[in-house]
Short mmCIF file of C-alpha atoms in Angstrom, two decimals:
data_model
loop_
_atom_site.label_atom_id
_atom_site.label_comp_id
_atom_site.label_asym_id
_atom_site.label_seq_id
_atom_site.Cartn_x
_atom_site.Cartn_y
_atom_site.Cartn_z
CA MET A 1 9.97 34.71 -19.91
CA SER A 2 7.12 35.94 -22.65
CA VAL A 3 4.17 37.84 -20.94
CA VAL A 4 0.81 39.11 -21.50
CA SER A 5 1.15 42.55 -22.17
CA GLN A 6 -1.93 44.12 -23.36
CA VAL A 7 -5.70 43.21 -23.89
CA ALA A 8 -7.92 44.47 -25.83
CA CYS A 9 -11.87 44.22 -27.24
CA HIS A 10 -14.55 44.66 -29.34
CA VAL A 11 -17.81 44.69 -28.40
CA PRO A 12 -20.78 45.06 -31.31
CA ALA A 13 -22.92 48.24 -30.97
CA GLY A 14 -25.83 46.28 -31.73
CA ARG A 15 -27.97 44.79 -28.89
CA LEU A 16 -31.06 43.00 -28.73
CA SER A 17 -33.29 43.98 -25.41
CA ASN A 18 -34.45 40.59 -23.67
CA LEU A 19 -37.17 42.72 -21.82
CA ASP A 20 -38.77 43.07 -24.88
CA ARG A 21 -38.58 39.81 -25.85
CA GLN A 22 -39.61 38.32 -22.66
CA GLN A 23 -43.46 38.18 -24.01
CA ASP A 24 -42.32 36.20 -27.26
CA LEU A 25 -39.94 33.77 -24.91
CA GLY A 26 -42.18 32.71 -22.04
CA ILE A 27 -39.80 34.57 -19.60
CA ASP A 28 -40.50 37.20 -16.95
CA GLU A 29 -38.42 40.17 -16.12
CA ALA A 30 -37.70 38.94 -12.29
CA PHE A 31 -36.21 36.32 -14.16
CA ILE A 32 -34.12 38.10 -16.79
CA ARG A 33 -32.85 40.49 -13.79
CA ASP A 34 -32.07 37.69 -11.10
CA LYS A 35 -30.93 34.83 -12.72
CA ILE A 36 -29.71 35.46 -16.59
CA GLY A 37 -28.30 38.92 -15.22
CA VAL A 38 -28.72 39.83 -19.19
CA ARG A 39 -30.58 43.07 -19.84
CA THR A 40 -29.52 42.97 -23.44
CA VAL A 41 -27.25 40.41 -25.81
CA SER A 42 -24.59 42.42 -28.01
CA ARG A 43 -24.88 41.55 -31.77
CA LYS A 44 -22.52 41.99 -34.52
CA ALA A 45 -23.83 43.72 -38.04
CA SER A 46 -25.57 40.77 -40.77
CA ASP A 47 -22.86 41.60 -43.00
CA GLU A 48 -19.88 41.69 -40.53
CA GLU A 49 -17.21 38.00 -40.04
CA THR A 50 -16.17 36.65 -37.71
CA SER A 51 -12.77 38.50 -38.71
CA ASP A 52 -13.75 41.33 -38.49
CA LEU A 53 -14.87 41.18 -35.17
CA CYS A 54 -10.61 40.52 -34.47
CA VAL A 55 -9.49 42.86 -36.57
CA ALA A 56 -11.87 45.30 -34.69
CA ALA A 57 -10.28 44.40 -31.31
CA PHE A 58 -6.89 44.17 -33.07
CA ASP A 59 -7.27 48.39 -33.75
CA ARG A 60 -7.95 49.06 -30.37
CA LEU A 61 -4.44 47.99 -29.14
CA THR A 62 -2.49 50.88 -28.18
CA ASP A 63 0.50 49.14 -30.41
CA ALA A 64 -1.71 48.29 -33.71
CA GLU A 65 0.47 50.39 -35.99
CA ARG A 66 3.78 49.37 -34.77
CA LEU A 67 2.39 45.63 -34.71
CA ARG A 68 1.07 45.73 -38.37
CA ARG A 69 4.58 47.41 -39.32
CA ASP A 70 6.94 45.22 -37.09
CA GLY A 71 4.98 41.66 -37.39
CA VAL A 72 3.89 38.74 -34.83
CA ASP A 73 5.47 35.41 -34.66
CA CYS A 74 2.53 33.55 -34.37
CA LEU A 75 -1.39 34.64 -34.56
CA VAL A 76 -4.20 32.35 -32.93
CA VAL A 77 -8.08 32.82 -32.82
CA CYS A 78 -9.92 30.82 -30.81
CA THR A 79 -13.55 30.17 -32.60
CA GLN A 80 -15.75 27.26 -33.21
CA ASN A 81 -17.83 30.03 -35.26
CA PRO A 82 -15.54 31.24 -38.66
CA ASP A 83 -15.53 32.77 -41.61
CA GLY A 84 -17.35 31.59 -43.93
CA HIS A 85 -17.53 27.69 -43.48
CA GLY A 86 -14.16 27.36 -42.09
CA ILE A 87 -11.77 27.03 -44.88
CA PRO A 88 -9.86 29.01 -44.93
CA HIS A 89 -8.77 29.09 -41.58
CA THR A 90 -10.43 32.43 -39.94
CA SER A 91 -6.62 33.50 -37.98
CA ALA A 92 -5.39 32.89 -42.32
CA ILE A 93 -8.10 35.45 -43.30
CA VAL A 94 -6.89 38.16 -39.93
CA HIS A 95 -3.54 37.43 -41.20
CA GLY A 96 -4.12 38.95 -44.31
CA LYS A 97 -6.40 41.40 -43.46
CA LEU A 98 -3.84 43.05 -40.92
CA ALA A 99 -1.14 42.11 -43.54
CA LEU A 100 1.31 40.96 -41.53
CA PRO A 101 4.72 39.48 -42.75
CA GLU A 102 4.74 35.71 -44.17
CA THR A 103 7.40 34.53 -41.79
CA CYS A 104 4.05 34.51 -39.11
CA ALA A 105 2.38 31.24 -37.68
CA ALA A 106 -1.54 31.51 -37.72
CA PHE A 107 -4.09 28.92 -36.86
CA ASP A 108 -7.62 28.36 -35.61
CA LEU A 109 -8.25 26.96 -32.28
CA SER A 110 -11.45 25.66 -31.60
CA LEU A 111 -12.51 25.74 -28.05
CA GLY A 112 -15.80 27.79 -26.51
CA CYS A 113 -16.15 29.11 -23.36
CA SER A 114 -12.67 27.58 -21.91
CA GLY A 115 -11.15 29.08 -24.89
CA TYR A 116 -9.12 31.55 -23.22
CA VAL A 117 -7.69 29.87 -20.35
CA TYR A 118 -6.54 27.19 -23.09
CA GLY A 119 -5.18 29.83 -25.49
CA LEU A 120 -2.93 31.64 -22.77
CA TRP A 121 -1.99 27.92 -21.97
CA LEU A 122 -1.41 27.44 -25.79
CA MET A 123 0.45 30.81 -26.01
CA GLN A 124 2.81 30.87 -23.37
CA SER A 125 4.10 26.92 -24.18
CA LEU A 126 4.09 28.24 -28.32
CA MET A 127 6.00 31.37 -27.69
CA ALA A 128 8.62 29.36 -24.81
CA ALA A 129 9.25 26.55 -26.66
CA ASN A 130 9.90 28.34 -30.27
CA GLY A 131 11.86 31.68 -28.75
CA LEU A 132 9.05 33.60 -30.28
CA SER A 133 9.26 37.62 -29.38
CA ARG A 134 4.98 38.66 -30.29
CA GLY A 135 2.30 36.77 -30.69
CA LEU A 136 -1.54 37.49 -30.31
CA LEU A 137 -4.24 34.77 -29.34
CA PHE A 138 -7.99 36.55 -30.28
CA THR A 139 -11.21 35.14 -29.37
CA ALA A 140 -14.13 36.05 -31.52
CA ASP A 141 -16.84 33.51 -31.51
CA PRO A 142 -20.09 35.02 -32.66
CA TYR A 143 -22.84 32.79 -31.75
CA SER A 144 -25.51 34.55 -33.17
CA LYS A 145 -24.40 32.53 -36.47
CA VAL A 146 -25.86 29.54 -34.38
CA VAL A 147 -28.89 31.29 -31.70
CA ASP A 148 -32.20 30.13 -32.37
CA PRO A 149 -34.24 33.19 -31.44
CA ASN A 150 -37.05 31.05 -30.39
CA ASP A 151 -34.77 29.04 -28.05
CA LYS A 152 -35.68 30.45 -24.43
CA ASN A 153 -32.24 28.69 -23.53
CA THR A 154 -29.63 30.32 -25.55
CA ALA A 155 -31.01 33.41 -27.21
CA VAL A 156 -31.66 35.48 -23.91
CA LEU A 157 -27.77 34.30 -22.82
CA PHE A 158 -25.34 35.14 -25.78
CA GLY A 159 -23.63 38.30 -27.02
CA ASP A 160 -20.81 38.80 -29.79
CA ALA A 161 -17.18 39.89 -28.94
CA ALA A 162 -14.02 39.73 -29.55
CA SER A 163 -11.09 40.54 -27.79
CA VAL A 164 -7.04 40.14 -28.49
CA THR A 165 -3.99 39.36 -26.44
CA LEU A 166 -0.73 40.26 -26.83
CA PHE A 167 2.11 38.46 -25.83
CA GLU A 168 6.10 39.66 -25.67
CA THR A 169 9.41 38.85 -25.18
CA ARG A 170 12.11 41.64 -24.59
CA ALA A 171 15.06 41.96 -23.11
CA GLU A 172 15.09 44.84 -21.43
CA PRO A 173 12.78 44.82 -17.94
CA VAL A 174 9.13 44.84 -19.02
CA GLN A 175 5.90 44.40 -16.73
CA GLY A 176 3.17 42.35 -17.72
CA TRP A 177 1.11 38.94 -16.62
CA GLN A 178 2.17 35.39 -16.84
CA ALA A 179 -0.39 32.50 -16.27
CA ARG A 180 0.51 29.70 -14.43
CA CYS A 181 -0.56 26.47 -12.13
CA PHE A 182 -2.81 25.76 -15.44
CA VAL A 183 -5.34 22.80 -14.70
CA LEU A 184 -6.98 21.83 -18.29
CA ALA A 185 -9.75 18.59 -18.26
CA THR A 186 -12.38 17.21 -20.77
CA ARG A 187 -15.64 15.64 -20.36
CA GLY A 188 -15.91 14.54 -24.01
CA ALA A 189 -18.34 11.62 -23.29
CA ASP A 190 -21.04 14.64 -21.91
CA GLY A 191 -20.48 16.55 -25.54
CA ALA A 192 -24.01 16.22 -26.37
CA ALA A 193 -24.67 19.10 -23.48
CA LEU A 194 -24.06 21.62 -26.04
CA HIS A 195 -23.95 21.44 -29.61
CA ASN A 196 -25.15 22.61 -33.53
CA ARG A 197 -25.49 19.62 -34.81
CA GLN A 198 -28.78 20.40 -36.24
CA GLY A 199 -26.95 24.16 -37.02
CA LEU A 200 -28.30 25.84 -34.67
CA LEU A 201 -27.14 26.10 -31.44
CA ALA A 202 -28.80 23.30 -28.26
CA MET A 203 -28.17 23.71 -24.79
CA ASN A 204 -29.07 21.05 -22.07
CA GLY A 205 -29.35 23.93 -19.30
CA ARG A 206 -29.47 21.60 -16.54
CA ALA A 207 -26.83 19.32 -17.32
CA VAL A 208 -24.93 22.77 -18.75
CA PHE A 209 -25.19 24.16 -14.87
CA ASN A 210 -24.52 20.99 -13.35
CA PHE A 211 -21.12 20.25 -14.67
CA ALA A 212 -20.35 23.73 -14.12
CA ALA A 213 -21.63 23.82 -10.52
CA THR A 214 -19.74 20.37 -9.62
CA VAL A 215 -16.13 20.46 -11.51
CA VAL A 216 -14.93 24.50 -11.42
CA PRO A 217 -15.30 24.87 -7.59
CA GLN A 218 -13.27 21.36 -7.34
CA GLN A 219 -10.67 22.93 -10.48
CA VAL A 220 -10.67 26.18 -9.11
CA THR A 221 -9.38 24.17 -5.85
CA GLU A 222 -6.76 22.37 -7.25
CA CYS A 223 -5.39 25.38 -8.96
CA LEU A 224 -4.78 27.07 -6.05
CA LYS A 225 -3.38 24.33 -4.50
CA ARG A 226 -0.42 23.62 -7.24
CA ALA A 227 -0.14 27.21 -6.38
CA ALA A 228 0.12 27.16 -3.05
CA LEU A 229 -2.31 29.99 -2.93
CA ARG A 230 -5.33 30.71 -0.43
CA VAL A 231 -8.71 32.57 -1.43
CA GLU A 232 -7.25 35.45 0.41
CA ASP A 233 -3.77 35.49 -1.72
CA VAL A 234 -6.11 36.05 -4.88
CA ASP A 235 -7.13 40.10 -6.30
CA LEU A 236 -10.12 38.65 -8.28
CA PHE A 237 -11.50 35.57 -9.46
CA LEU A 238 -12.55 35.97 -12.92
CA PHE A 239 -15.16 32.82 -14.21
CA HIS A 240 -16.65 32.58 -17.98
CA GLN A 241 -19.39 35.00 -17.67
CA GLY A 242 -22.25 32.07 -18.20
CA SER A 243 -25.16 33.78 -16.06
CA LYS A 244 -25.36 35.81 -13.28
CA TYR A 245 -26.98 32.29 -11.83
CA ILE A 246 -23.86 30.34 -12.51
CA ILE A 247 -21.50 32.73 -11.50
CA ASP A 248 -23.40 33.53 -7.87
CA THR A 249 -23.47 30.07 -7.80
CA LEU A 250 -19.74 29.38 -8.03
CA GLN A 251 -19.32 32.06 -5.50
CA ARG A 252 -21.00 30.18 -3.44
CA ARG A 253 -19.93 27.07 -3.37
CA LEU A 254 -16.41 28.27 -3.19
CA GLU A 255 -17.53 30.89 -0.13
CA LEU A 256 -15.74 33.32 -1.87
CA PRO A 257 -16.00 37.11 -1.18
CA ALA A 258 -18.52 39.02 -3.20
CA GLN A 259 -16.21 41.90 -3.74
CA LYS A 260 -14.06 39.25 -5.15
CA VAL A 261 -16.15 37.85 -8.47
CA PRO A 262 -17.13 40.45 -11.03
CA LEU A 263 -20.64 40.23 -12.78
CA GLU A 264 -20.22 41.62 -15.98
CA VAL A 265 -23.12 40.50 -18.36
CA LEU A 266 -25.76 43.05 -18.69
CA GLU A 267 -25.30 44.78 -21.39
CA HIS A 268 -23.44 42.05 -23.59
CA GLY A 269 -24.52 38.92 -22.30
CA ASN A 270 -22.49 35.72 -22.65
CA THR A 271 -19.35 36.24 -25.27
CA VAL A 272 -18.21 32.69 -24.56
CA SER A 273 -14.49 32.79 -24.61
CA SER A 274 -13.94 36.78 -24.99
CA SER A 275 -15.83 37.04 -21.62
CA ILE A 276 -13.04 36.15 -19.32
CA PRO A 277 -10.74 38.81 -21.56
CA LEU A 278 -13.65 41.41 -21.54
CA MET A 279 -13.01 41.23 -18.05
CA LEU A 280 -9.26 41.47 -18.22
CA ALA A 281 -8.71 44.47 -20.57
CA GLU A 282 -9.07 47.19 -17.82
CA ARG A 283 -7.86 45.44 -14.91
CA LEU A 284 -4.72 44.52 -16.31
CA ALA A 285 -3.49 48.42 -15.65
CA ASP A 286 -4.88 48.80 -12.40
CA GLN A 287 -2.13 48.49 -10.11
CA LYS A 288 -4.22 46.96 -6.92
CA LEU A 289 -4.17 43.92 -8.47
CA ASN A 290 -1.07 41.16 -8.73
CA ARG A 291 -2.81 37.91 -9.03
CA ILE A 292 -5.96 36.87 -10.90
CA VAL A 293 -7.33 33.58 -11.02
CA LEU A 294 -9.02 32.77 -14.52
CA SER A 295 -11.46 29.80 -14.80
CA GLY A 296 -13.36 29.06 -18.38
CA PHE A 297 -15.85 26.10 -18.61
CA GLY A 298 -18.45 24.77 -21.01
CA VAL A 299 -18.97 23.25 -24.82
CA GLY A 300 -17.03 19.81 -24.94
CA LEU A 301 -17.32 19.79 -22.29
CA SER A 302 -14.08 21.20 -21.12
CA TRP A 303 -12.54 23.48 -18.50
CA GLY A 304 -10.12 25.58 -17.47
CA THR A 305 -8.19 27.36 -14.58
CA CYS A 306 -4.77 29.29 -14.07
CA VAL A 307 -3.70 31.68 -11.63
CA LEU A 308 -2.38 35.15 -13.55
CA GLU A 309 -0.19 36.80 -12.14
CA ARG A 310 1.57 40.39 -12.67
CA VAL A 311 5.56 40.09 -13.79
CA GLN A 312 8.16 41.71 -14.02
CA SER A 313 9.99 40.48 -17.28
CA THR A 314 14.06 40.57 -17.45
CA ARG A 315 15.21 37.71 -19.60
CA ARG A 316 14.18 36.19 -22.75
CA MET B 1 -33.61 4.65 2.51
CA ALA B 2 -36.54 7.32 3.88
CA VAL B 3 -35.88 10.76 3.16
CA SER B 4 -37.57 13.03 5.16
CA VAL B 5 -40.39 15.84 3.76
CA GLU B 6 -38.10 18.59 6.00
CA GLU B 7 -34.89 17.00 4.57
CA VAL B 8 -35.77 17.88 0.97
CA THR B 9 -37.78 20.94 2.17
CA GLY B 10 -34.14 22.32 3.34
CA LEU B 11 -32.05 21.75 0.82
CA PHE B 12 -34.72 23.46 -1.60
CA SER B 13 -34.82 26.38 0.56
CA LYS B 14 -30.64 26.06 0.17
CA ALA B 15 -31.16 26.19 -3.45
CA CYS B 16 -33.94 28.86 -3.05
CA PRO B 17 -33.03 31.77 -1.26
CA ALA B 18 -35.39 33.30 -2.73
CA VAL B 19 -38.20 31.30 -1.76
CA THR B 20 -40.01 30.98 1.00
CA PHE B 21 -41.25 27.52 1.66
CA SER B 22 -44.07 27.30 4.58
CA LYS B 23 -45.71 24.25 6.19
CA GLY B 24 -48.12 22.44 3.72
CA ASP B 25 -46.06 23.55 0.90
CA GLU B 26 -45.31 20.20 0.50
CA GLU B 27 -48.22 19.22 -1.78
CA ARG B 28 -47.99 22.91 -3.86
CA PRO B 29 -46.90 22.75 -7.34
CA LEU B 30 -43.40 24.14 -7.10
CA LYS B 31 -43.96 26.44 -9.97
CA ASP B 32 -46.53 28.11 -7.86
CA LEU B 33 -43.94 28.61 -4.61
CA GLY B 34 -41.96 30.56 -7.30
CA VAL B 35 -39.18 28.08 -7.70
CA ASP B 36 -37.76 28.26 -11.53
CA SER B 37 -36.01 26.39 -13.66
CA LEU B 38 -32.95 27.20 -12.29
CA ASP B 39 -33.76 26.65 -8.99
CA MET B 40 -35.11 23.07 -9.83
CA ALA B 41 -31.51 22.24 -11.38
CA ASN B 42 -30.08 23.80 -8.07
CA ALA B 43 -32.27 22.34 -5.97
CA LEU B 44 -31.64 18.72 -7.80
CA LEU B 45 -28.27 19.38 -7.38
CA GLU B 46 -28.06 19.27 -3.73
CA ILE B 47 -30.26 16.17 -3.38
CA GLN B 48 -27.91 14.37 -5.71
CA GLU B 49 -25.04 15.21 -3.69
CA ARG B 50 -26.56 14.39 -0.30
CA PHE B 51 -28.72 11.20 -1.31
CA GLY B 52 -26.70 9.98 -4.03
CA VAL B 53 -30.00 10.19 -6.42
CA ILE B 54 -30.07 11.78 -9.83
CA VAL B 55 -33.36 12.54 -10.86
CA PRO B 56 -33.89 11.66 -14.74
CA ASP B 57 -34.64 14.68 -17.23
CA GLU B 58 -37.94 12.33 -17.92
CA GLU B 59 -39.16 12.31 -14.98
CA MET B 60 -39.41 15.51 -13.77
CA GLY B 61 -43.01 16.41 -15.09
CA ASN B 62 -44.08 13.76 -12.39
CA LEU B 63 -42.17 15.49 -9.66
CA GLN B 64 -43.19 18.74 -9.34
CA THR B 65 -44.02 18.98 -5.72
CA ILE B 66 -41.84 18.64 -2.25
CA SER B 67 -43.43 15.29 -1.38
CA ALA B 68 -43.42 13.45 -4.92
CA ILE B 69 -39.62 14.46 -5.12
CA THR B 70 -39.21 13.00 -1.36
CA ALA B 71 -40.73 9.91 -2.15
CA TYR B 72 -38.46 9.45 -5.70
CA VAL B 73 -35.36 9.95 -3.12
CA SER B 74 -36.35 7.43 -0.95
CA ALA B 75 -37.20 5.02 -3.03
CA ASN B 76 -34.16 5.46 -4.57
CA ALA B 77 -31.59 6.61 -2.33
CA ARG B 78 -29.64 4.00 -0.59
CA GLY B 79 -29.26 3.95 3.00
#
């Protein structure tokens, strides 16, 4: 059995203030504070590539040197904003920058805000089916490459960040986390709600809100049912951090206690597929936490929910 | 199907907890009452789920008050 043993993240130092831009964008401070919930959005340097964000996250793993030396069996990068024009794939570029062995399988996963949940499903399945020992799942989707700075729907929301999740299979007992009861869905017919067909991100805010407010509660309820869990059995509900408004809406619609629904967008914004791992990184070591529901939703339209549980693995 | 101003106001109150709706406000532009675009989306979703009426984006320009929205929903809701 493979487990999630570590999550590390990188948020670039650059910031754009929404308060500084409120007049230009025709929004007020109350809207920024109470509805969007994002004071500043994070921005990578102009010469920083998606693969660089991945490497920066990797270097924050406590086992980074050991992994470079010993290698990994597979490496997946979840992104829809790859290096350059996408050829070669960003995961291959990351593989090269990390100087990993040629025996490593590397490929990209094209998903947005649902990407981390899908990525967990993919990596667990891949590692189990092929007897792999170590795998890395990166999320790095710098929307600064495609956001129109004059579009108030998107310019105040999206921030750049990257994460890496280390999956390991060991013979000896190992502490870690494993996801189960995945519920995954797609509604491609409504994909036009969020696209970049003209090279710039375009979002129908109302359509995306309606989608998330209706399907996510249904899917979370279904996931809990499959897992035979009640809300009381779950320590935290980590939703993709689309905005303060959608988090508040989901909490209200699911009637979840506020203390179980973290909101962490204030200083970096919506970091797409990195938003869930950004909240996980510090929390995995918290021994008071044993069961976390993860739910990502967005571009596609695509959404996925699972239960992440603390486990102790004793065998392959 | 007849839908009352009170019912629609109730749904707006649920969707916009920070906004206070008083008698007579049904004729005032919602923007003037403090209802922003996110509140509007939330309220229209509540209306859709209660009455089965979807207000298309292209109608939004004509529906700036609770009275106007009530009339639209009444005309389009199935009994």
